[in-house]
Amino acid sequence: MTKAELVEKMAKDADISKAAAGKTLESLIDAIVKTVKKGNKVALVGFGTFSVSKRKARTGRNPQTGATIKIAARKVPRFAAGKAFKEAVK
């Protein structure tokens, strides 16, 4: 499902305009991104939890040349599905 299809589904289910559904989805995504960027978690009970995790610096290998390279430490977004979501997908 694409973002446009999701907006269309939201508009139909909530009986609102596509513009309003689009703004709502954008607001939700923006709130999640800003919160996780600050290092906090967003927990949607039954759906899942968005969080940030840290990866340590490590060494890797260039697959083309075989040369060893250093990979810097970084923060990465994570999503852990909630119990109800897992059960629904089963």
mmCIF file of N, CA and C in Angstrom:
data_model
loop_
_atom_site.group_PDB
_atom_site.id
_atom_site.type_symbol
_atom_site.label_atom_id
_atom_site.label_comp_id
_atom_site.label_asym_id
_atom_site.label_seq_id
_atom_site.Cartn_x
_atom_site.Cartn_y
_atom_site.Cartn_z
ATOM 1 N N MET A 1 0.850 -1.171 0.000
ATOM 2 C CA MET A 1 0.000 0.000 0.000
ATOM 3 C C MET A 1 0.893 1.230 0.000
ATOM 4 N N THR A 2 0.604 2.139 -0.889
ATOM 5 C CA THR A 2 1.379 3.379 -0.961
ATOM 6 C C THR A 2 0.782 4.423 -0.018
ATOM 7 N N LYS A 3 1.507 5.511 0.147
ATOM 8 C CA LYS A 3 1.034 6.590 1.007
ATOM 9 C C LYS A 3 -0.286 7.156 0.476
ATOM 10 N N ALA A 4 -0.386 7.313 -0.837
ATOM 11 C CA ALA A 4 -1.611 7.845 -1.450
ATOM 12 C C ALA A 4 -2.788 6.903 -1.215
ATOM 13 N N GLU A 5 -2.548 5.613 -1.314
ATOM 14 C CA GLU A 5 -3.608 4.638 -1.063
ATOM 15 C C GLU A 5 -4.035 4.657 0.402
ATOM 16 N N LEU A 6 -3.078 4.843 1.291
ATOM 17 C CA LEU A 6 -3.382 4.924 2.719
ATOM 18 C C LEU A 6 -4.228 6.161 3.014
ATOM 19 N N VAL A 7 -3.873 7.296 2.420
ATOM 20 C CA VAL A 7 -4.645 8.527 2.603
ATOM 21 C C VAL A 7 -6.069 8.327 2.095
ATOM 22 N N GLU A 8 -6.221 7.685 0.955
ATOM 23 C CA GLU A 8 -7.542 7.429 0.388
ATOM 24 C C GLU A 8 -8.374 6.538 1.320
ATOM 25 N N LYS A 9 -7.750 5.502 1.873
ATOM 26 C CA LYS A 9 -8.436 4.593 2.802
ATOM 27 C C LYS A 9 -8.836 5.327 4.073
ATOM 28 N N MET A 10 -7.944 6.151 4.596
ATOM 29 C CA MET A 10 -8.247 6.918 5.803
ATOM 30 C C MET A 10 -9.419 7.866 5.562
ATOM 31 N N ALA A 11 -9.415 8.546 4.420
ATOM 32 C CA ALA A 11 -10.475 9.495 4.091
ATOM 33 C C ALA A 11 -11.820 8.785 3.986
ATOM 34 N N LYS A 12 -11.816 7.623 3.359
ATOM 35 C CA LYS A 12 -13.063 6.866 3.185
ATOM 36 C C LYS A 12 -13.579 6.357 4.529
ATOM 37 N N ASP A 13 -12.692 5.759 5.336
ATOM 38 C CA ASP A 13 -13.100 5.193 6.617
ATOM 39 C C ASP A 13 -13.581 6.248 7.612
ATOM 40 N N ALA A 14 -12.939 7.413 7.613
ATOM 41 C CA ALA A 14 -13.281 8.466 8.567
ATOM 42 C C ALA A 14 -14.306 9.447 8.006
ATOM 43 N N ASP A 15 -14.689 9.253 6.750
ATOM 44 C CA ASP A 15 -15.646 10.130 6.069
ATOM 45 C C ASP A 15 -15.192 11.591 6.108
ATOM 46 N N ILE A 16 -13.911 11.784 5.734
ATOM 47 C CA ILE A 16 -13.340 13.129 5.635
ATOM 48 C C ILE A 16 -12.710 13.288 4.257
ATOM 49 N N SER A 17 -12.273 14.503 3.932
ATOM 50 C CA SER A 17 -11.659 14.742 2.626
ATOM 51 C C SER A 17 -10.265 14.125 2.576
ATOM 52 N N LYS A 18 -9.794 13.898 1.364
ATOM 53 C CA LYS A 18 -8.442 13.352 1.195
ATOM 54 C C LYS A 18 -7.411 14.350 1.702
ATOM 55 N N ALA A 19 -7.687 15.646 1.541
ATOM 56 C CA ALA A 19 -6.756 16.674 2.020
ATOM 57 C C ALA A 19 -6.618 16.605 3.535
ATOM 58 N N ALA A 20 -7.736 16.451 4.227
ATOM 59 C CA ALA A 20 -7.705 16.364 5.688
ATOM 60 C C ALA A 20 -6.996 15.088 6.135
ATOM 61 N N ALA A 21 -7.263 13.990 5.452
ATOM 62 C CA ALA A 21 -6.601 12.724 5.789
ATOM 63 C C ALA A 21 -5.104 12.834 5.534
ATOM 64 N N GLY A 22 -4.714 13.487 4.450
ATOM 65 C CA GLY A 22 -3.300 13.672 4.137
ATOM 66 C C GLY A 22 -2.591 14.495 5.194
ATOM 67 N N LYS A 23 -3.231 15.576 5.644
ATOM 68 C CA LYS A 23 -2.652 16.421 6.693
ATOM 69 C C LYS A 23 -2.527 15.649 8.002
ATOM 70 N N THR A 24 -3.517 14.832 8.295
ATOM 71 C CA THR A 24 -3.488 14.035 9.516
ATOM 72 C C THR A 24 -2.339 13.036 9.488
ATOM 73 N N LEU A 25 -2.178 12.350 8.365
ATOM 74 C CA LEU A 25 -1.090 11.380 8.228
ATOM 75 C C LEU A 25 0.261 12.074 8.319
ATOM 76 N N GLU A 26 0.409 13.208 7.648
ATOM 77 C CA GLU A 26 1.669 13.963 7.705
ATOM 78 C C GLU A 26 1.979 14.393 9.136
ATOM 79 N N SER A 27 0.948 14.826 9.859
ATOM 80 C CA SER A 27 1.127 15.251 11.244
ATOM 81 C C SER A 27 1.582 14.081 12.117
ATOM 82 N N LEU A 28 0.978 12.910 11.913
ATOM 83 C CA LEU A 28 1.356 11.717 12.667
ATOM 84 C C LEU A 28 2.805 11.334 12.397
ATOM 85 N N ILE A 29 3.169 11.286 11.137
ATOM 86 C CA ILE A 29 4.540 10.919 10.766
ATOM 87 C C ILE A 29 5.533 11.931 11.327
ATOM 88 N N ASP A 30 5.209 13.216 11.211
ATOM 89 C CA ASP A 30 6.089 14.274 11.710
ATOM 90 C C ASP A 30 6.280 14.166 13.219
ATOM 91 N N ALA A 31 5.199 13.907 13.941
ATOM 92 C CA ALA A 31 5.288 13.779 15.404
ATOM 93 C C ALA A 31 6.156 12.583 15.794
ATOM 94 N N ILE A 32 5.997 11.469 15.093
ATOM 95 C CA ILE A 32 6.798 10.281 15.395
ATOM 96 C C ILE A 32 8.272 10.552 15.128
ATOM 97 N N VAL A 33 8.571 11.138 13.977
ATOM 98 C CA VAL A 33 9.969 11.415 13.612
ATOM 99 C C VAL A 33 10.614 12.365 14.615
ATOM 100 N N LYS A 34 9.941 13.446 14.967
ATOM 101 C CA LYS A 34 10.510 14.422 15.902
ATOM 102 C C LYS A 34 10.743 13.811 17.283
ATOM 103 N N THR A 35 9.810 13.005 17.743
ATOM 104 C CA THR A 35 9.941 12.393 19.060
ATOM 105 C C THR A 35 11.087 11.395 19.098
ATOM 106 N N VAL A 36 11.175 10.544 18.078
ATOM 107 C CA VAL A 36 12.245 9.544 18.028
ATOM 108 C C VAL A 36 13.603 10.222 17.846
ATOM 109 N N LYS A 37 13.631 11.310 17.070
ATOM 110 C CA LYS A 37 14.879 12.047 16.853
ATOM 111 C C LYS A 37 15.435 12.584 18.168
ATOM 112 N N LYS A 38 14.546 12.954 19.098
ATOM 113 C CA LYS A 38 14.968 13.451 20.406
ATOM 114 C C LYS A 38 15.450 12.322 21.316
ATOM 115 N N GLY A 39 15.255 11.067 20.896
ATOM 116 C CA GLY A 39 15.690 9.935 21.695
ATOM 117 C C GLY A 39 14.583 9.319 22.529
ATOM 118 N N ASN A 40 13.346 9.783 22.341
ATOM 119 C CA ASN A 40 12.212 9.255 23.086
ATOM 120 C C ASN A 40 11.500 8.167 22.288
ATOM 121 N N LYS A 41 10.612 7.445 22.964
ATOM 122 C CA LYS A 41 9.844 6.383 22.315
ATOM 123 C C LYS A 41 8.428 6.860 22.026
ATOM 124 N N VAL A 42 7.832 6.295 20.984
ATOM 125 C CA VAL A 42 6.421 6.505 20.689
ATOM 126 C C VAL A 42 5.770 5.132 20.744
ATOM 127 N N ALA A 43 4.892 4.918 21.716
ATOM 128 C CA ALA A 43 4.242 3.625 21.895
ATOM 129 C C ALA A 43 2.771 3.743 21.525
ATOM 130 N N LEU A 44 2.360 3.000 20.516
ATOM 131 C CA LEU A 44 0.964 2.927 20.114
ATOM 132 C C LEU A 44 0.475 1.544 20.534
ATOM 133 N N VAL A 45 -0.219 1.488 21.661
ATOM 134 C CA VAL A 45 -0.625 0.222 22.256
ATOM 135 C C VAL A 45 -1.393 -0.621 21.240
ATOM 136 N N GLY A 46 -0.968 -1.857 21.087
ATOM 137 C CA GLY A 46 -1.589 -2.770 20.148
ATOM 138 C C GLY A 46 -0.966 -2.728 18.769
ATOM 139 N N PHE A 47 -0.322 -1.619 18.419
ATOM 140 C CA PHE A 47 0.306 -1.492 17.103
ATOM 141 C C PHE A 47 1.803 -1.719 17.185
ATOM 142 N N GLY A 48 2.478 -0.905 18.008
ATOM 143 C CA GLY A 48 3.917 -1.075 18.145
ATOM 144 C C GLY A 48 4.589 0.131 18.753
ATOM 145 N N THR A 49 5.913 0.043 18.860
ATOM 146 C CA THR A 49 6.710 1.095 19.470
ATOM 147 C C THR A 49 7.818 1.526 18.526
ATOM 148 N N PHE A 50 7.916 2.838 18.320
ATOM 149 C CA PHE A 50 8.991 3.429 17.533
ATOM 150 C C PHE A 50 10.035 3.940 18.510
ATOM 151 N N SER A 51 11.304 3.657 18.251
ATOM 152 C CA SER A 51 12.370 4.104 19.139
ATOM 153 C C SER A 51 13.648 4.295 18.333
ATOM 154 N N VAL A 52 14.695 4.742 19.024
ATOM 155 C CA VAL A 52 15.996 4.916 18.393
ATOM 156 C C VAL A 52 16.981 4.008 19.115
ATOM 157 N N SER A 53 17.894 3.425 18.364
ATOM 158 C CA SER A 53 18.916 2.599 18.987
ATOM 159 C C SER A 53 20.276 3.008 18.437
ATOM 160 N N LYS A 54 21.310 2.703 19.191
ATOM 161 C CA LYS A 54 22.665 3.098 18.808
ATOM 162 C C LYS A 54 23.425 1.891 18.280
ATOM 163 N N ARG A 55 24.111 2.092 17.190
ATOM 164 C CA ARG A 55 25.008 1.059 16.653
ATOM 165 C C ARG A 55 26.433 1.478 16.964
ATOM 166 N N LYS A 56 27.229 0.548 17.420
ATOM 167 C CA LYS A 56 28.624 0.835 17.722
ATOM 168 C C LYS A 56 29.422 0.953 16.427
ATOM 169 N N ALA A 57 30.549 1.622 16.517
ATOM 170 C CA ALA A 57 31.468 1.691 15.384
ATOM 171 C C ALA A 57 32.025 0.287 15.149
ATOM 172 N N ARG A 58 32.250 -0.048 13.917
ATOM 173 C CA ARG A 58 32.751 -1.383 13.604
ATOM 174 C C ARG A 58 33.551 -1.346 12.315
ATOM 175 N N THR A 59 34.214 -2.447 12.019
ATOM 176 C CA THR A 59 34.938 -2.540 10.762
ATOM 177 C C THR A 59 34.129 -3.401 9.804
ATOM 178 N N GLY A 60 34.212 -3.056 8.540
ATOM 179 C CA GLY A 60 33.518 -3.804 7.505
ATOM 180 C C GLY A 60 34.474 -4.092 6.364
ATOM 181 N N ARG A 61 33.935 -4.657 5.313
ATOM 182 C CA ARG A 61 34.767 -4.997 4.160
ATOM 183 C C ARG A 61 34.067 -4.558 2.881
ATOM 184 N N ASN A 62 34.820 -3.878 2.032
ATOM 185 C CA ASN A 62 34.296 -3.478 0.731
ATOM 186 C C ASN A 62 34.171 -4.746 -0.120
ATOM 187 N N PRO A 63 32.950 -5.097 -0.570
ATOM 188 C CA PRO A 63 32.782 -6.350 -1.303
ATOM 189 C C PRO A 63 33.470 -6.364 -2.671
ATOM 190 N N GLN A 64 33.704 -5.210 -3.253
ATOM 191 C CA GLN A 64 34.348 -5.162 -4.570
ATOM 192 C C GLN A 64 35.859 -5.321 -4.492
ATOM 193 N N THR A 65 36.470 -4.646 -3.497
ATOM 194 C CA THR A 65 37.936 -4.667 -3.414
ATOM 195 C C THR A 65 38.457 -5.561 -2.297
ATOM 196 N N GLY A 66 37.604 -5.864 -1.332
ATOM 197 C CA GLY A 66 38.042 -6.661 -0.195
ATOM 198 C C GLY A 66 38.748 -5.835 0.864
ATOM 199 N N ALA A 67 38.856 -4.511 0.629
ATOM 200 C CA ALA A 67 39.555 -3.637 1.576
ATOM 201 C C ALA A 67 38.735 -3.477 2.858
ATOM 202 N N THR A 68 39.430 -3.377 3.974
ATOM 203 C CA THR A 68 38.782 -3.155 5.257
ATOM 204 C C THR A 68 38.433 -1.678 5.382
ATOM 205 N N ILE A 69 37.208 -1.402 5.849
ATOM 206 C CA ILE A 69 36.772 -0.012 6.032
ATOM 207 C C ILE A 69 36.217 0.149 7.444
ATOM 208 N N LYS A 70 36.265 1.381 7.937
ATOM 209 C CA LYS A 70 35.705 1.690 9.250
ATOM 210 C C LYS A 70 34.287 2.220 9.046
ATOM 211 N N ILE A 71 33.349 1.656 9.798
ATOM 212 C CA ILE A 71 31.965 2.109 9.760
ATOM 213 C C ILE A 71 31.707 2.846 11.063
ATOM 214 N N ALA A 72 31.304 4.114 10.954
ATOM 215 C CA ALA A 72 31.125 4.970 12.127
ATOM 216 C C ALA A 72 29.913 4.550 12.951
ATOM 217 N N ALA A 73 29.937 4.907 14.222
ATOM 218 C CA ALA A 73 28.788 4.685 15.099
ATOM 219 C C ALA A 73 27.655 5.582 14.620
ATOM 220 N N ARG A 74 26.424 5.122 14.814
ATOM 221 C CA ARG A 74 25.285 5.935 14.385
ATOM 222 C C ARG A 74 24.034 5.535 15.128
ATOM 223 N N LYS A 75 23.035 6.384 15.037
ATOM 224 C CA LYS A 75 21.725 6.103 15.614
ATOM 225 C C LYS A 75 20.824 5.625 14.474
ATOM 226 N N VAL A 76 20.000 4.617 14.763
ATOM 227 C CA VAL A 76 19.089 4.083 13.754
ATOM 228 C C VAL A 76 17.686 3.957 14.340
ATOM 229 N N PRO A 77 16.655 4.229 13.522
ATOM 230 C CA PRO A 77 15.289 4.062 14.010
ATOM 231 C C PRO A 77 14.922 2.588 14.106
ATOM 232 N N ARG A 78 14.063 2.269 15.073
ATOM 233 C CA ARG A 78 13.609 0.894 15.269
ATOM 234 C C ARG A 78 12.095 0.891 15.429
ATOM 235 N N PHE A 79 11.494 -0.223 15.025
ATOM 236 C CA PHE A 79 10.070 -0.430 15.241
ATOM 237 C C PHE A 79 9.870 -1.832 15.774
ATOM 238 N N ALA A 80 9.182 -1.935 16.888
ATOM 239 C CA ALA A 80 8.858 -3.242 17.468
ATOM 240 C C ALA A 80 7.341 -3.389 17.418
ATOM 241 N N ALA A 81 6.865 -4.383 16.691
ATOM 242 C CA ALA A 81 5.429 -4.594 16.551
ATOM 243 C C ALA A 81 4.812 -5.001 17.883
ATOM 244 N N GLY A 82 3.598 -4.510 18.136
ATOM 245 C CA GLY A 82 2.877 -4.848 19.350
ATOM 246 C C GLY A 82 2.216 -6.216 19.243
ATOM 247 N N LYS A 83 1.773 -6.716 20.364
ATOM 248 C CA LYS A 83 1.193 -8.056 20.429
ATOM 249 C C LYS A 83 -0.023 -8.203 19.513
ATOM 250 N N ALA A 84 -0.936 -7.243 19.546
ATOM 251 C CA ALA A 84 -2.150 -7.315 18.723
ATOM 252 C C ALA A 84 -1.810 -7.296 17.234
ATOM 253 N N PHE A 85 -0.807 -6.510 16.854
ATOM 254 C CA PHE A 85 -0.376 -6.429 15.455
ATOM 255 C C PHE A 85 0.224 -7.772 15.022
ATOM 256 N N LYS A 86 1.058 -8.335 15.875
ATOM 257 C CA LYS A 86 1.667 -9.627 15.564
ATOM 258 C C LYS A 86 0.605 -10.713 15.389
ATOM 259 N N GLU A 87 -0.375 -10.701 16.287
ATOM 260 C CA GLU A 87 -1.441 -11.697 16.221
ATOM 261 C C GLU A 87 -2.286 -11.534 14.960
ATOM 262 N N ALA A 88 -2.520 -10.285 14.544
ATOM 263 C CA ALA A 88 -3.330 -10.023 13.358
ATOM 264 C C ALA A 88 -2.647 -10.496 12.083
ATOM 265 N N VAL A 89 -1.324 -10.450 12.066
ATOM 266 C CA VAL A 89 -0.543 -10.835 10.881
ATOM 267 C C VAL A 89 -0.353 -12.341 10.810
ATOM 268 N N LYS A 90 -0.403 -12.999 11.929
ATOM 269 C CA LYS A 90 -0.145 -14.438 12.022
ATOM 270 C C LYS A 90 -0.860 -15.240 10.972
#
